[in-house]
Short mmCIF file of C-alpha atoms in Angstrom, two decimals:
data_model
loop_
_atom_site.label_atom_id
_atom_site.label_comp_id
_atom_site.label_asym_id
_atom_site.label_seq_id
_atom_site.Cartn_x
_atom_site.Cartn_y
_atom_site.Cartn_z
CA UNK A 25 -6.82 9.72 0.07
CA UNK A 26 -8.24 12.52 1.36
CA UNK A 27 -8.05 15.66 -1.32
CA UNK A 28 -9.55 18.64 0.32
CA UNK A 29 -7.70 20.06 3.09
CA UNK A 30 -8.91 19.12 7.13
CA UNK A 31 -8.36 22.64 8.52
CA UNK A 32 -7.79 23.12 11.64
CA UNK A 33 -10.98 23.01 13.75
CA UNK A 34 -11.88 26.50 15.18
CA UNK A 35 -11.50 26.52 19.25
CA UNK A 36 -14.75 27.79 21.00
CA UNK A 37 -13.31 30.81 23.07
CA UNK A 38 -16.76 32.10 24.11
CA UNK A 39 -15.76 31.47 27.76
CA UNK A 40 -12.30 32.80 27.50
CA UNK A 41 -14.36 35.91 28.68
CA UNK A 42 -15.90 34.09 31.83
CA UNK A 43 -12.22 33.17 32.55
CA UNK A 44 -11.00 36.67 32.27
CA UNK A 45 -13.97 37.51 34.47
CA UNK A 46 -12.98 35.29 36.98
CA UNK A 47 -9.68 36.60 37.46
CA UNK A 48 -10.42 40.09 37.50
CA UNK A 49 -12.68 39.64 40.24
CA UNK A 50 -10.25 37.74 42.38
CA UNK A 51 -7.92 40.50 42.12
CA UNK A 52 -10.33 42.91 42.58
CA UNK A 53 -11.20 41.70 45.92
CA UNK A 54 -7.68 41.19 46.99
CA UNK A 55 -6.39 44.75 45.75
CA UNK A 56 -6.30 47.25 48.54
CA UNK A 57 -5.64 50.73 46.79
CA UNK A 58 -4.88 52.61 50.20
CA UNK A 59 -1.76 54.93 49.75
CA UNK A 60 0.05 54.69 53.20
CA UNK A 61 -0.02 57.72 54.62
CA UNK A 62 1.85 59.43 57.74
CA UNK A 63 4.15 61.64 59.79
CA UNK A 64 8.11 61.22 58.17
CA UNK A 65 10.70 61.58 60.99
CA UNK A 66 14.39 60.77 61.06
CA UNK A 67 15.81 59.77 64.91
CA UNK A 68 19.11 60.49 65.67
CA UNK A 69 21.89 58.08 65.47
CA UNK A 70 22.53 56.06 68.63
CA UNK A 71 24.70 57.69 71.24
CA UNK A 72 28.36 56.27 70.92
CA UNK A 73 29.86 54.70 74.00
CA UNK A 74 32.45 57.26 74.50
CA UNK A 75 30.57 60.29 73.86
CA UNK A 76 30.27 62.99 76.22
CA UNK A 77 26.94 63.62 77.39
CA UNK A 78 26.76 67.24 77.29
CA UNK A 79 29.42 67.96 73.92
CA UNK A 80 26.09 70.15 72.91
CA UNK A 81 25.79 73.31 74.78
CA UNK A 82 22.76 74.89 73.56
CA UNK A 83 21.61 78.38 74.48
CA UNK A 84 18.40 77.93 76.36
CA UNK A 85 16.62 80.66 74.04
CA UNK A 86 16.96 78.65 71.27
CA UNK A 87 15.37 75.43 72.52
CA UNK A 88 11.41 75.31 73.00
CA UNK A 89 10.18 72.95 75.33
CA UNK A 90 7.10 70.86 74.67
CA UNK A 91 6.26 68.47 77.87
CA UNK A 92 3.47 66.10 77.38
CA UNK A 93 2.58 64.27 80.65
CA UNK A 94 0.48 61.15 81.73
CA UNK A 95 -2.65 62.92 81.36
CA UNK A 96 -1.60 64.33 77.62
CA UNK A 97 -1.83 67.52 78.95
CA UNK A 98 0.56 69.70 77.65
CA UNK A 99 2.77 72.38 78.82
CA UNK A 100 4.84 74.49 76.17
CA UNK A 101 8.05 76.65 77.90
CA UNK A 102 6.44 77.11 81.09
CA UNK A 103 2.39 77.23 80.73
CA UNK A 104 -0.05 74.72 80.29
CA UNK A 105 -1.58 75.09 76.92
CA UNK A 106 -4.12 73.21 74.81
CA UNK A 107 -2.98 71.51 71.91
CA UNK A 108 -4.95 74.75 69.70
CA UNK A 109 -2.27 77.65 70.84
CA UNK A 110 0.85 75.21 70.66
CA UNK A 111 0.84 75.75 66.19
CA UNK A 112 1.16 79.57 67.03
CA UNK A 113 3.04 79.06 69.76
CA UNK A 114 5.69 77.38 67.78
CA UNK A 115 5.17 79.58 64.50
CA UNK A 116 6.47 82.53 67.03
CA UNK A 117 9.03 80.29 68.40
CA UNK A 118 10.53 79.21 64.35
CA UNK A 119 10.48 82.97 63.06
CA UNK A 120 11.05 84.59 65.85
CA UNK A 121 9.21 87.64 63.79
CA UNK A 122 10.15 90.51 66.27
CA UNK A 123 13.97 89.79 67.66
CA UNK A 124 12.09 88.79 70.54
CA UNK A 125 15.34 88.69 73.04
CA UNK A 126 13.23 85.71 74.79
CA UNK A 127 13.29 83.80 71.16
CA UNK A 128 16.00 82.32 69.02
CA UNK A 129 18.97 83.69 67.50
CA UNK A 130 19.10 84.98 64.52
CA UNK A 131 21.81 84.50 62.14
CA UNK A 132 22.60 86.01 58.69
CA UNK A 133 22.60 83.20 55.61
CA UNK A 134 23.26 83.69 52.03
CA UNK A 135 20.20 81.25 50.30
CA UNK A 136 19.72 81.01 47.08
CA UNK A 137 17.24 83.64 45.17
CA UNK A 138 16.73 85.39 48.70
CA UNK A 139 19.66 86.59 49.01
CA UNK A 140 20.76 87.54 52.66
CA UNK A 141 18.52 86.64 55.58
CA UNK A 142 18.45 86.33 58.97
CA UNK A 143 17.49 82.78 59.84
CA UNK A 144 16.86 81.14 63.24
CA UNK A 145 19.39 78.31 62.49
CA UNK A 146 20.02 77.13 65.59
CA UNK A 147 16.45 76.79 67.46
CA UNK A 148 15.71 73.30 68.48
CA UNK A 149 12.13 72.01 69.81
CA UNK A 150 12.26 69.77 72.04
CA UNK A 151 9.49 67.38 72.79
CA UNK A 152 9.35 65.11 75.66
CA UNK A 153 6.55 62.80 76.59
CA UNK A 154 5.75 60.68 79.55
CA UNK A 155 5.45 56.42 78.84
CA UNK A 156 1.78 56.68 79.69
CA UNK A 157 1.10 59.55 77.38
CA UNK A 158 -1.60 58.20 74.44
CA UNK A 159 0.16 57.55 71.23
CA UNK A 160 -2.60 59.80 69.74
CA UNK A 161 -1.81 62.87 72.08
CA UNK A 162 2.00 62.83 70.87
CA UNK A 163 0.59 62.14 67.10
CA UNK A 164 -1.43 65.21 67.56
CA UNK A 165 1.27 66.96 69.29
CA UNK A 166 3.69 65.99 65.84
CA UNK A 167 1.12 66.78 63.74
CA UNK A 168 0.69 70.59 65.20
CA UNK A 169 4.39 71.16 64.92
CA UNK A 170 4.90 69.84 60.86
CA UNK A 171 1.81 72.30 60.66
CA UNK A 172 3.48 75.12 62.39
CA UNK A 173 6.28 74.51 59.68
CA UNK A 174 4.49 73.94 56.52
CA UNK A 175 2.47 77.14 57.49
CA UNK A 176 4.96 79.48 57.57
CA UNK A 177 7.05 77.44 54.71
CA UNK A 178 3.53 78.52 52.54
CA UNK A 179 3.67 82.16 53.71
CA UNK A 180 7.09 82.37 52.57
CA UNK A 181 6.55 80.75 49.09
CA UNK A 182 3.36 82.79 49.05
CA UNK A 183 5.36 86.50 49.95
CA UNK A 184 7.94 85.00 47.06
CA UNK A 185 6.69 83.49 44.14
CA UNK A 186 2.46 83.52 45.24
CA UNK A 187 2.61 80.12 44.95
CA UNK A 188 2.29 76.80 47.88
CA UNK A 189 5.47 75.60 48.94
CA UNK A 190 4.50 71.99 47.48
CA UNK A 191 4.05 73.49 44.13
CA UNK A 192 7.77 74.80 43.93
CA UNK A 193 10.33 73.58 41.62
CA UNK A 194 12.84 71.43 43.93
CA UNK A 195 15.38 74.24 43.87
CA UNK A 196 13.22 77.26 45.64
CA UNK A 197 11.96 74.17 48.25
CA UNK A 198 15.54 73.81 49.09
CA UNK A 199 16.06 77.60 49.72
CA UNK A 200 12.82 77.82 51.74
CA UNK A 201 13.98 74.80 53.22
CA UNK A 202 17.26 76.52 54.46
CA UNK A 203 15.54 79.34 55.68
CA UNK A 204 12.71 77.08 57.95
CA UNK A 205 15.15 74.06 58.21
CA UNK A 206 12.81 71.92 60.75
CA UNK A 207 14.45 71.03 63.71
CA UNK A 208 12.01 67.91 66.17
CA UNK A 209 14.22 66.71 68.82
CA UNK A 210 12.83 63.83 70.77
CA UNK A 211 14.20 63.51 73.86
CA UNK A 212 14.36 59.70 76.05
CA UNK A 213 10.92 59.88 77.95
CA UNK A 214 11.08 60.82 81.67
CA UNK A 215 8.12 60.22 84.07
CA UNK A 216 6.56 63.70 84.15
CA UNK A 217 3.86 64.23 86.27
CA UNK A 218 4.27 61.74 88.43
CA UNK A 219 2.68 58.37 85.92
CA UNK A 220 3.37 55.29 87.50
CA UNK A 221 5.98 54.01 85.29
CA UNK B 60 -45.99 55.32 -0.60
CA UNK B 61 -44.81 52.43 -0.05
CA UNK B 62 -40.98 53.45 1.00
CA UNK B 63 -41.23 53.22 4.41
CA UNK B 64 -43.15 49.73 4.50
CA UNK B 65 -41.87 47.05 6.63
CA UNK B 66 -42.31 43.76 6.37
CA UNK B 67 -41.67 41.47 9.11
CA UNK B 68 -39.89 42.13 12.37
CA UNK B 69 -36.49 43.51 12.02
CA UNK B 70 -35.27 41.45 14.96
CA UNK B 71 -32.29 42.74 17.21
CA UNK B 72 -28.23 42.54 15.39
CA UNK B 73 -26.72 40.04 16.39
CA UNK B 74 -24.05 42.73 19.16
CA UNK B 75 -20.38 41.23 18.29
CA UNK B 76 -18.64 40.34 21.15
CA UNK B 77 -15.61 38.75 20.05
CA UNK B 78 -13.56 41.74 21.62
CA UNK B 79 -15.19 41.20 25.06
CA UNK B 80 -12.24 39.32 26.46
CA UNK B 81 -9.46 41.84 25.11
CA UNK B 82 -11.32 44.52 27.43
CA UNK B 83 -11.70 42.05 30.36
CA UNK B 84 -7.68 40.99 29.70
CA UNK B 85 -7.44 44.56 29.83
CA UNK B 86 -8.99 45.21 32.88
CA UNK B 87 -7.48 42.42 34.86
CA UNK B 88 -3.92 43.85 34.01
CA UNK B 89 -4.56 46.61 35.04
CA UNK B 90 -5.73 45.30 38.57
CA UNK B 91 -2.70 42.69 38.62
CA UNK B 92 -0.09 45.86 38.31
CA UNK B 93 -1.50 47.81 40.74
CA UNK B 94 -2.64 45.16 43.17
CA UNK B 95 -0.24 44.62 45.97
CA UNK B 96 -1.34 41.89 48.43
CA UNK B 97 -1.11 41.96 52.05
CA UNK B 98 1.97 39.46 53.13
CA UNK B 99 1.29 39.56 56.45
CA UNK B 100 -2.04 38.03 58.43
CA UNK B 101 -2.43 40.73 61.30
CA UNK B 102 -2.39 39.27 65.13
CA UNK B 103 -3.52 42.81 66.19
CA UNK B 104 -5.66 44.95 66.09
CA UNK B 105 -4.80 48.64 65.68
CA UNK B 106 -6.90 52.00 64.83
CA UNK B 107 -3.73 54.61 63.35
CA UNK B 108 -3.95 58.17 64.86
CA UNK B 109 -5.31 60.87 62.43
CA UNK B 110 -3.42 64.30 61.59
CA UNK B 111 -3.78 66.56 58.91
CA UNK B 112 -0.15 67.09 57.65
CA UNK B 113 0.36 63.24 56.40
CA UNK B 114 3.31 62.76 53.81
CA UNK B 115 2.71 59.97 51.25
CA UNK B 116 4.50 56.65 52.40
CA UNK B 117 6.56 56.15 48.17
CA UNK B 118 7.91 52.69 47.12
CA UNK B 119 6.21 50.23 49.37
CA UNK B 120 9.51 47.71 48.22
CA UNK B 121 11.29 49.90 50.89
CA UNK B 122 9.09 49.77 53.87
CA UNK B 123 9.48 47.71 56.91
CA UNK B 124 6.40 47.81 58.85
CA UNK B 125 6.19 46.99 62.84
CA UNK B 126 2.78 46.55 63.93
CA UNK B 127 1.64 47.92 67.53
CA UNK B 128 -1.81 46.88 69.38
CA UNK B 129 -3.94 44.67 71.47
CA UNK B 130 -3.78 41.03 70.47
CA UNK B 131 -7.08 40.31 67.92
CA UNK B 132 -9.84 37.98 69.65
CA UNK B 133 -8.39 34.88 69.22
CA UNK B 134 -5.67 35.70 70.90
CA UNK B 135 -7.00 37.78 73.67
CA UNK B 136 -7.59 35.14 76.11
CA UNK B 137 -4.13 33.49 76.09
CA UNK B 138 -2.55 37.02 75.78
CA UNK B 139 -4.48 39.41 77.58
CA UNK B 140 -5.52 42.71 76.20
CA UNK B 141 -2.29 44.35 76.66
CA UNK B 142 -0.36 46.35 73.86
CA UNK B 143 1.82 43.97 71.77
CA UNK B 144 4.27 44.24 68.88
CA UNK B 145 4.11 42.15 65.73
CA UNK B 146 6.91 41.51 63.42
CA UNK B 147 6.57 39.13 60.38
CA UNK B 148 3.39 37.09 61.03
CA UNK B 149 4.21 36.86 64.80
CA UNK B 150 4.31 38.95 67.92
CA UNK B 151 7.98 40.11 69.01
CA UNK B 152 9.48 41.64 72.30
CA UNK B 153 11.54 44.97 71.74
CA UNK B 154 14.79 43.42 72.00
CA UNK B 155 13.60 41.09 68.84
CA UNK B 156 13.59 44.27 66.92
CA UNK B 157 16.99 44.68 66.05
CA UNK B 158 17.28 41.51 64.35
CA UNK B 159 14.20 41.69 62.61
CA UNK B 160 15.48 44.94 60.97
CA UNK B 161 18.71 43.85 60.48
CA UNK B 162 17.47 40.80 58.78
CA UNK B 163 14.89 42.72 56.67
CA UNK B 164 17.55 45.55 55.30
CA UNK B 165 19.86 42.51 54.07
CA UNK B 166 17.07 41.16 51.75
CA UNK B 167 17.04 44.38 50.21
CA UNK B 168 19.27 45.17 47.29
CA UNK B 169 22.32 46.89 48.30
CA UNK B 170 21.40 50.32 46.58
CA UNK B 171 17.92 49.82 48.32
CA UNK B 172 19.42 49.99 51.90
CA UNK B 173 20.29 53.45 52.90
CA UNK B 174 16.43 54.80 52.24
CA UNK B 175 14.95 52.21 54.39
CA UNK B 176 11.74 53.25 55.92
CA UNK B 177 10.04 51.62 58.88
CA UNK B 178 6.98 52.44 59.10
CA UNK B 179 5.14 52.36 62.17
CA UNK B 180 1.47 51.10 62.69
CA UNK B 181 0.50 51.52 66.21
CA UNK B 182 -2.73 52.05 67.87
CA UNK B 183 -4.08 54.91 68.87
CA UNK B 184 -4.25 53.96 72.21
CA UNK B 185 -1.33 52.55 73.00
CA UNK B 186 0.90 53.96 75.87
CA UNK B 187 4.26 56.09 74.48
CA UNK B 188 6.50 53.47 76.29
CA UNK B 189 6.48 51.07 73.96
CA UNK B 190 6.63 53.15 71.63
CA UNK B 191 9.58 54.74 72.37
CA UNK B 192 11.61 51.15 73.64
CA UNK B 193 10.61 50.92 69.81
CA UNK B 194 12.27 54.13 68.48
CA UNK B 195 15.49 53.17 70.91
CA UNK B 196 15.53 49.86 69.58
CA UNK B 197 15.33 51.15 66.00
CA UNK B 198 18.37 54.11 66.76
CA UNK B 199 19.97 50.91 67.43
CA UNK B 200 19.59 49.17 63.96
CA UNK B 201 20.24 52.76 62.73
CA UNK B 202 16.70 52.00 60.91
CA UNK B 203 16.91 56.38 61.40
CA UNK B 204 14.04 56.73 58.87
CA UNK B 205 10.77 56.17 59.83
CA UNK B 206 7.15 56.93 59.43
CA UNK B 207 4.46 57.01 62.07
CA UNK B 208 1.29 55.72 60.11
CA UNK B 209 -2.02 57.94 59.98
CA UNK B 210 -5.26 58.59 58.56
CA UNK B 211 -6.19 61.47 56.98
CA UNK B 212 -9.07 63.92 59.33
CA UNK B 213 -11.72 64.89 58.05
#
């Protein structure tokens, strides 16, 4: 008859630590803390079966051209640019600063905490690109016209409230939003400049 | 004076490490939450374009990704060095696209399927005419949201 209590023998959990170890290396190794990052678009729906082609008449002020051909040279309206003028280019294009008659219409919108202005709601660019172009020419090409946007989105939030237009409060993006509403179109690629297709 | 007299080595504390694992557990947590493992071995090999007004691609759960480039060695000889499209852990034609996205949006929950995003991994090089048989072939799936995958520039 045993009188004094057994107790229950203490577990050795020095290597509880090497086991934690261990694991935390494995999933080191096999954690990849890249944040995807990239150029959002939407496409347009599909084309319905029964839709007219040409239901969309637009004015051909309002629509800037941006051709990229085989080469991925590019030619904006009717020039050849480099890919260095075509942000300016399209900054002029999107404000339309001086009622250029050449430029988009202007229209008068009531937006939130700016009141009345006149806002070029209907310009559309328009890029095409040939099927031999380099994926990184019409990246690049993207890339210069978000810029052209986001620039003159900051000037405005800068003129309004002297802050950047990602630091606004969801409300005034909205508004600037309205007034620069960004309008890509991305036309079905044609062989420009004579690519072998 | 003898206040300051020592007398024998002090010898080094014992340092108490019985809280060692609670900081490793800790650790390892912390790297199983934010780990998020690739599901998909890569059959080619692709170098994303760079651009400097990059949007951050949000809740991974959503994203469908389509990968675009030349097949990786292994594959080279069989395949050539031609541009080709991988879906799932194989390559795909274009007209495989539509069911692959149709397929993907109904394992999503329901109230997960309007803000799909496909996001598209393609290789610098790669010629614009697959890439836009891609976009057609995603206008078709009305998969409408996507994002074209970059680096950052320096």
């Amino acid at each position: 008859m045993a009188k004094e209590k057994r107790g229950v023998p203490e577990i050795n959990s020095s290597s509880t630590a090497d086991i934690a170890f261990l694991l935390l290396i494995f999933f080191l190794i096999t954690t990849s803390m890249d944040t995807d990052r990239g150029l959002a678009r939407r496409l347009p729906p599909p084309p319905e079966k029964d839709q007219k082609q040409d239901d969309v008449i637009v004015k051909e002020r309002n629509v800037l051209v941006v051709y990229l051909n085989f080469q991925d040279q590019l030619m904006c309206g009717k020039d050849y640019i480099g890919i260095k003028q075509l942000r300016q280019k399209a900054k002029d294009f999107i404000a339309n600063p001086y009622n250029d008659e050449s430029l988009p219409e202007k229209y008068a919108k009531d937006i939130p905490f700016f009141g009345n202005v006149m806002v070029t709601e209907k310009h559309v660019i328009s890029l095409q690109n040939d099927r031999n172009s380099k994926y990184q020419a019409y990246i690049d090409v993207q890339n210069e016209l978000v810029a052209a946007y986001n620039e003159l989105r900051n000037e405005k939030a800068q003129e309004k409230w002297q802050k950047n237009y990602v630091d606004l409060s969801e409300e005034q993006q909205k508004a600037i939003r309205e007034i620069y509403p960004q309008k890509i179109s991305e036309a079905e690629p044609k062989n420009y400049g004579g690519g072998k297709k | 004076m003898g206040k300051f007299n020592k007398t024998g080595k002090r010898g080094m504390p014992a340092l108490n490490t019985s809280s060692l694992p609670d900081l490793i557990f800790t650790l390892l947590f912390f790297f199983m939450i934010v780990t998020t493992m690739r599901e998909v071995t890569l059959k080619v090999e692709f170098k994303v374009p760079t651009g400097t007004e990059l949007e951050k691609l949000e809740k991974k759960s959503l994203v469908t990704f389509i990968y675009v480039g030349k097949p990786t060695e292994e594959f080279r000889r069989k395949l050539g060095s031609e541009s080709r499209i991988q879906l799932n852990d194989s390559y795909a034609e274009i007209s495989q696209i539509q069911d692959y996205i149709t397929q993907e949006r109904s394992s999503m929950k329901e109230q997960d399927q309007p803000f799909m995003t496909v996001s598209l991994k393609i290789d610098q090089e790669t010629k614009m005419g697959i890439v836009t048989d891609i976009k057609q072939a995603l206008r078709q799936a009305y998969a409408l949201k996507i994002n074209y995958s970059a680096q950052p520039r320096q």
